[in-house]
Coordinates of C-alpha atoms and ligand atoms in Angstrom, one line a residue:
M265 CA 0.0 0.0 0.0
R266 CA 2.7 2.4 1.1
K267 CA 4.8 1.5 -2.0
I268 CA 1.9 2.2 -4.3
F269 CA 1.3 5.5 -2.5
I270 CA 5.0 6.6 -2.9
L271 CA 4.9 5.5 -6.6
A272 CA 1.8 7.5 -7.2
L273 CA 3.3 10.5 -5.5
T274 CA 6.5 10.3 -7.5
L275 CA 4.5 10.1 -10.7
I276 CA 2.4 13.1 -9.7
L277 CA 5.5 15.1 -8.8
A278 CA 7.2 14.1 -12.0
F279 CA 4.2 15.1 -14.0
V280 CA 3.8 18.5 -12.2
S281 CA 7.5 19.4 -12.6
C282 CA 7.5 18.3 -16.2
S283 CA 4.5 20.4 -17.1
Y284 CA 6.0 23.3 -15.2
S285 CA 9.2 23.2 -17.1
Q286 CA 7.2 23.2 -20.3
E287 CA 5.2 26.3 -19.4
I288 CA 6.1 29.0 -21.9
K289 CA 6.6 32.4 -20.4
I290 CA 5.5 35.4 -22.5
G291 CA 6.6 38.9 -21.7
A292 CA 4.1 41.4 -23.2
C293 CA 4.5 45.2 -23.4
I294 CA 1.6 47.5 -24.1
Y295 CA 2.4 51.1 -25.0
R296 CA -0.2 52.3 -22.5
F297 CA -3.0 50.5 -20.6
N298 CA -5.3 53.5 -20.7
D299 CA -6.3 52.9 -24.4
A300 CA -9.7 51.4 -25.2
F301 CA -8.6 49.4 -28.2
M302 CA -5.4 48.1 -26.5
L303 CA -7.6 46.9 -23.6
R304 CA -9.5 44.6 -26.1
F305 CA -6.2 43.5 -27.5
R306 CA -4.8 42.7 -24.0
N307 CA -7.9 40.7 -23.0
A308 CA -7.7 38.6 -26.2
M309 CA -4.0 37.8 -25.5
Q310 CA -4.7 37.0 -21.9
A311 CA -7.5 34.6 -22.8
E312 CA -5.5 32.9 -25.5
S313 CA -2.5 32.4 -23.2
E314 CA -4.7 30.8 -20.6
K315 CA -6.3 28.6 -23.2
S316 CA -2.8 27.5 -24.3
G317 CA -1.5 26.9 -20.8
A318 CA 1.1 29.6 -21.3
K319 CA 2.0 32.3 -18.7
I320 CA 1.7 35.8 -19.9
S321 CA 2.9 38.9 -18.0
I322 CA 1.7 42.2 -19.4
A323 CA 3.5 45.5 -18.6
D324 CA 2.1 49.0 -19.0
G325 CA 4.5 51.3 -20.8
Q326 CA 2.6 54.4 -19.7
D327 CA 3.3 56.0 -23.1
D328 CA 7.0 56.3 -22.3
Q329 CA 9.6 54.5 -24.4
N330 CA 12.2 54.5 -21.5
T331 CA 9.7 52.9 -19.2
Q332 CA 9.0 50.3 -21.8
D333 CA 12.7 49.6 -22.5
A334 CA 13.3 49.0 -18.8
Q335 CA 10.3 46.5 -18.8
I336 CA 11.8 44.7 -21.7
D337 CA 15.2 44.4 -19.9
E338 CA 13.4 43.0 -16.9
F339 CA 11.4 40.4 -18.9
I340 CA 14.6 39.3 -20.5
A341 CA 16.4 39.1 -17.1
N342 CA 13.5 37.0 -15.7
G343 CA 14.0 34.5 -18.5
V344 CA 10.8 35.0 -20.6
N345 CA 10.8 32.7 -23.7
V346 CA 9.3 35.2 -26.1
L347 CA 8.4 38.9 -26.2
I348 CA 5.2 40.5 -27.6
V349 CA 5.8 44.3 -28.0
N350 CA 3.4 47.1 -28.7
P351 CA 6.1 49.8 -29.0
V352 CA 5.5 53.3 -27.6
D353 CA 7.5 54.7 -30.5
R354 CA 7.5 52.2 -33.4
M355 CA 10.6 53.9 -34.9
S356 CA 12.4 53.0 -31.7
S357 CA 12.0 49.3 -32.2
Q358 CA 15.5 48.6 -33.3
P359 CA 17.1 48.5 -29.8
I360 CA 14.2 46.2 -28.8
I361 CA 15.0 43.8 -31.6
D362 CA 18.7 43.9 -30.8
K363 CA 18.0 43.0 -27.2
A364 CA 15.8 40.1 -28.2
K365 CA 18.4 38.9 -30.7
Q366 CA 21.1 39.1 -28.1
A367 CA 19.0 37.0 -25.7
N368 CA 18.1 34.7 -28.6
I369 CA 14.3 35.0 -28.0
P370 CA 11.7 35.7 -30.6
V371 CA 9.8 39.0 -30.6
V372 CA 6.4 39.6 -32.0
F373 CA 5.4 43.3 -32.5
I374 CA 1.8 44.3 -32.5
N375 CA -0.4 47.3 -33.5
R376 CA 2.6 49.7 -34.1
E377 CA 4.6 48.5 -37.1
P378 CA 8.4 48.7 -37.1
A379 CA 10.1 49.6 -40.3
P380 CA 10.7 46.6 -42.6
E381 CA 14.5 47.0 -42.3
M382 CA 14.2 46.7 -38.5
L383 CA 12.1 43.5 -38.8
N384 CA 14.5 42.1 -41.4
S385 CA 17.5 42.5 -39.0
Y386 CA 16.4 39.5 -37.0
E387 CA 14.9 36.3 -38.4
K388 CA 12.8 35.8 -35.2
A389 CA 11.1 39.3 -35.4
Y390 CA 7.5 39.4 -36.6
Y391 CA 4.6 41.8 -36.8
V392 CA 0.9 41.2 -36.2
G393 CA -1.5 44.0 -37.2
A394 CA -4.1 45.2 -39.7
N395 CA -3.5 47.1 -42.9
A396 CA -4.1 50.8 -42.1
E397 CA -4.7 51.7 -45.7
E398 CA -7.7 49.4 -45.7
S399 CA -9.3 51.0 -42.6
G400 CA -8.8 54.5 -44.1
T401 CA -10.4 53.5 -47.4
Q402 CA -13.4 51.9 -45.6
A403 CA -13.9 55.0 -43.3
G404 CA -13.9 57.3 -46.4
Q405 CA -16.4 55.0 -48.1
L406 CA -18.7 55.3 -45.2
I407 CA -18.8 59.0 -45.6
A408 CA -19.1 58.9 -49.4
D409 CA -22.0 56.3 -49.1
Y410 CA -23.7 58.6 -46.7
F411 CA -23.5 61.6 -49.1
K412 CA -24.8 59.4 -51.9
A413 CA -27.8 58.5 -49.8
H414 CA -28.2 62.0 -48.4
P415 CA -27.6 64.7 -50.9
E416 CA -28.7 67.3 -48.3
A417 CA -25.6 66.4 -46.4
D418 CA -23.8 68.7 -48.8
K419 CA -25.1 71.7 -46.8
N420 CA -23.6 74.4 -48.9
H421 CA -24.5 72.6 -52.2
D422 CA -21.0 73.0 -53.7
G423 CA -20.5 69.3 -54.5
K424 CA -17.6 69.2 -52.1
I425 CA -17.4 67.6 -48.6
Q426 CA -16.1 70.1 -46.0
F427 CA -14.8 67.8 -43.3
I428 CA -12.8 67.9 -40.0
M429 CA -10.0 65.3 -39.5
L430 CA -9.1 64.1 -36.0
R431 CA -5.8 62.4 -36.1
G432 CA -4.1 59.8 -33.8
Q433 CA -0.6 60.0 -32.4
N434 CA 2.0 61.5 -34.7
G435 CA 4.1 59.0 -36.6
H436 CA 1.7 56.0 -36.0
Q437 CA 1.1 54.2 -39.3
D438 CA -2.6 54.2 -38.5
M439 CA -2.6 58.0 -38.2
I440 CA -0.7 58.5 -41.4
L441 CA -2.5 56.0 -43.6
R442 CA -6.0 56.3 -42.3
S443 CA -5.9 60.1 -42.8
K444 CA -4.6 59.7 -46.3
Y445 CA -6.8 56.9 -47.6
S446 CA -10.0 58.1 -46.1
V447 CA -9.6 61.2 -48.2
E448 CA -8.6 59.1 -51.3
A449 CA -11.7 57.0 -50.9
I450 CA -13.9 60.1 -50.9
K451 CA -12.2 61.3 -54.1
A452 CA -12.6 57.9 -55.7
A453 CA -16.3 58.1 -55.0
G454 CA -16.5 61.2 -57.0
Y455 CA -16.5 63.9 -54.3
E456 CA -14.0 66.6 -53.6
P457 CA -12.9 66.4 -50.0
V458 CA -12.0 69.7 -48.3
E459 CA -10.3 69.5 -44.9
I460 CA -11.6 72.7 -43.3
A461 CA -9.9 71.9 -40.0
G462 CA -7.8 69.1 -38.5
A463 CA -5.8 68.3 -35.4
I464 CA -3.9 65.6 -33.6
A465 CA -5.9 64.3 -30.7
N466 CA -3.6 61.4 -29.8
W467 CA -6.3 58.7 -30.0
D468 CA -7.9 60.3 -27.0
K469 CA -11.6 61.0 -26.4
L470 CA -11.1 64.0 -24.1
E471 CA -8.5 65.7 -26.3
A472 CA -10.8 65.2 -29.3
M473 CA -13.8 66.6 -27.5
N474 CA -11.9 69.8 -26.5
I475 CA -10.6 70.2 -30.0
M476 CA -14.0 69.6 -31.5
N477 CA -15.6 72.1 -29.1
A478 CA -13.1 74.7 -30.3
F479 CA -13.8 73.9 -34.0
L480 CA -17.5 74.1 -33.5
M481 CA -17.1 77.5 -31.9
S482 CA -14.8 78.9 -34.6
I483 CA -16.3 77.3 -37.6
G484 CA -19.9 76.8 -36.7
P485 CA -21.6 73.4 -37.0
E486 CA -23.6 74.6 -40.0
N487 CA -20.4 74.8 -42.0
I488 CA -19.1 71.3 -41.1
E489 CA -20.3 68.4 -43.3
A490 CA -18.4 65.5 -41.8
V491 CA -16.0 64.4 -39.1
I492 CA -13.4 61.7 -39.8
A493 CA -11.6 60.4 -36.8
N494 CA -8.7 58.0 -36.9
N495 CA -10.3 56.0 -34.1
D496 CA -13.5 55.5 -32.2
E497 CA -12.4 57.3 -29.0
M498 CA -11.7 60.5 -30.9
A499 CA -15.0 60.0 -32.9
L500 CA -16.8 59.7 -29.6
G501 CA -15.1 62.9 -28.3
A502 CA -16.4 64.7 -31.3
V503 CA -19.9 63.3 -30.8
E504 CA -19.8 64.5 -27.2
A505 CA -18.9 68.0 -28.4
L506 CA -21.7 67.9 -31.0
K507 CA -24.2 66.8 -28.5
N508 CA -23.2 69.7 -26.2
N509 CA -24.2 71.9 -29.2
D510 CA -27.5 70.1 -29.7
Y511 CA -26.2 68.2 -32.7
N512 CA -26.4 64.4 -33.3
K513 CA -29.3 64.0 -30.8
G514 CA -31.8 62.6 -33.2
D515 CA -32.9 65.7 -35.1
A516 CA -32.1 65.1 -38.8
N517 CA -31.6 68.9 -39.3
A518 CA -28.9 69.0 -36.7
Y519 CA -26.7 66.2 -37.7
I520 CA -23.1 65.8 -38.8
P521 CA -21.9 62.3 -39.9
V522 CA -19.0 61.1 -37.7
V523 CA -16.9 58.0 -38.5
G524 CA -14.2 56.3 -36.5
V525 CA -12.2 53.1 -36.6
D526 CA -12.1 50.1 -34.1
A527 CA -15.7 49.1 -33.5
N528 CA -15.3 49.5 -29.7
A529 CA -18.5 48.7 -27.7
S530 CA -19.0 52.4 -26.9
A531 CA -18.9 53.4 -30.5
L532 CA -21.4 50.7 -31.5
E533 CA -23.7 52.0 -28.8
A534 CA -23.4 55.6 -30.1
M535 CA -24.2 54.2 -33.6
D536 CA -27.3 52.4 -32.2
K537 CA -28.5 55.7 -30.8
G538 CA -27.9 57.5 -34.1
E539 CA -25.1 59.7 -32.7
M540 CA -22.4 58.3 -34.9
L541 CA -22.5 57.2 -38.5
G542 CA -20.2 54.3 -38.6
T543 CA -16.9 52.6 -37.8
V544 CA -14.5 50.0 -39.1
L545 CA -13.9 46.8 -37.2
N546 CA -10.3 46.7 -35.9
D547 CA -10.3 43.0 -35.0
A548 CA -8.5 43.0 -31.6
D549 CA -9.6 39.4 -31.0
N550 CA -7.9 37.9 -34.0
Q551 CA -4.9 40.1 -33.6
G552 CA -4.5 39.1 -30.0
I553 CA -5.1 35.4 -30.6
S554 CA -2.7 35.2 -33.6
A555 CA 0.0 37.2 -31.7
V556 CA 0.0 34.7 -28.9
R557 CA -0.2 31.7 -31.1
L558 CA 2.7 33.0 -33.2
A559 CA 4.7 33.8 -30.1
L560 CA 4.1 30.3 -28.7
A561 CA 4.9 28.5 -32.0
L562 CA 8.2 30.5 -32.2
A563 CA 9.1 29.9 -28.6
E564 CA 8.5 26.1 -29.0
G565 CA 10.1 25.9 -32.4
K566 CA 6.8 24.6 -33.9
D567 CA 5.7 24.8 -37.5
L568 CA 4.3 28.3 -38.1
N569 CA 1.8 27.0 -40.6
S570 CA 0.0 25.2 -37.7
I571 CA -1.3 28.3 -36.0
G572 CA -4.4 28.9 -38.1
Y573 CA -3.3 32.3 -39.5
T574 CA -1.5 33.1 -42.7
I575 CA 2.1 34.4 -42.4
T576 CA 3.0 36.8 -45.2
D577 CA 6.6 37.4 -46.3
N578 CA 7.8 35.2 -43.4
K579 CA 7.2 38.2 -41.1
Y580 CA 3.6 39.4 -41.0
I581 CA 0.2 38.4 -39.9
W582 CA -2.5 40.8 -41.4
I583 CA -6.0 40.7 -39.9
P584 CA -8.6 42.2 -42.2
Y585 CA -10.7 45.3 -41.3
Q586 CA -14.5 45.4 -41.8
K587 CA -16.9 48.2 -42.3
V588 CA -19.6 48.5 -39.6
T589 CA -22.8 50.5 -40.0
R590 CA -26.2 50.3 -38.3
G591 CA -28.5 50.4 -41.3
E592 CA -30.0 53.5 -42.8
K593 CA -29.9 56.6 -40.6
Ligands
BGC446 C1 -6.4 51.9 -32.8 C2 -6.5 53.0 -31.8 C3 -5.4 52.8 -30.7 C4 -4.0 52.7 -31.4 C5 -3.0 52.4 -30.4 C6 -5.0 51.9 -33.4 O1 -4.9 50.8 -34.3 O2 -7.3 52.2 -33.8 O3 -7.7 53.1 -31.2 O4 -5.4 53.9 -29.9 O5 -4.1 51.7 -32.4 O6 -1.7 52.2 -31.0
CA447 CA1 -20.2 70.9 -49.3

């Protein structure tokens, strides 16, 4: 009896220690926790790691590259098997790649795309994201479609669309390309876009609200025909400012179409209430899941074709965007 007990105990201990030694440790860095979209991304990574039996630690870079660099050093010192990094400054990714290479651990960048030459400097450096041009095009199409369906939206009847652009953080690929391609899509639909005012609101709702308040005061809502925001938080800030001016509260004569990107729950709610025209799904779930699966496959030396997502150019996973509207408004 005793012998069997000891044998069973030994087996259990062996099993436990063996599964422990196989547990992969992921060190993940987020540019800033206080970001609605990155919260969705984080939750998806956390859930996928739990599902896969991996241990993920996620650090808040607090929008400071030095803070994030120190967090990366600490992850490496603590022996993580792989890094997932959402860089504060995507153009400062080279030192991060160099550190990962030095430690011989893979690094998967997310949401903020390092330059190709940076990624190419290390065979175990990858990027998971969504094609920013696509989201810009789709946001512009939402505005153009609205003008097709509502000729009266051209308030001054000049055949042009006088719009306000609210931009994300400077240098972010999503800020650059969404701004550019939303305007291109409006042109492609046969309208002449005219940016009557624009500003950087750093992806932030409050900043966008203050900026929009100032624009409403100086320009007048009757002279604004559309608001294009690089993300939902800024779109919602604009909606808040409009509502304070008795716009976008259900009266068709006091309405300015506002579009964002992300499809965060709060934006979908605003769309349901008719306060916001539309958004573009930035698929945090699939980006988060694929980033974790890729990280684990790299850490375990597994076949990358087994993770259920296509890897392009041996470096990239691209998750598609998708237009979201709430029927005819
Ligand atoms: C999202 C923004 C977010 C930013 C963070 C973008 O892809 O659309 O909402 O603030 O990423 O880097
Ligand atoms: Ca016009």
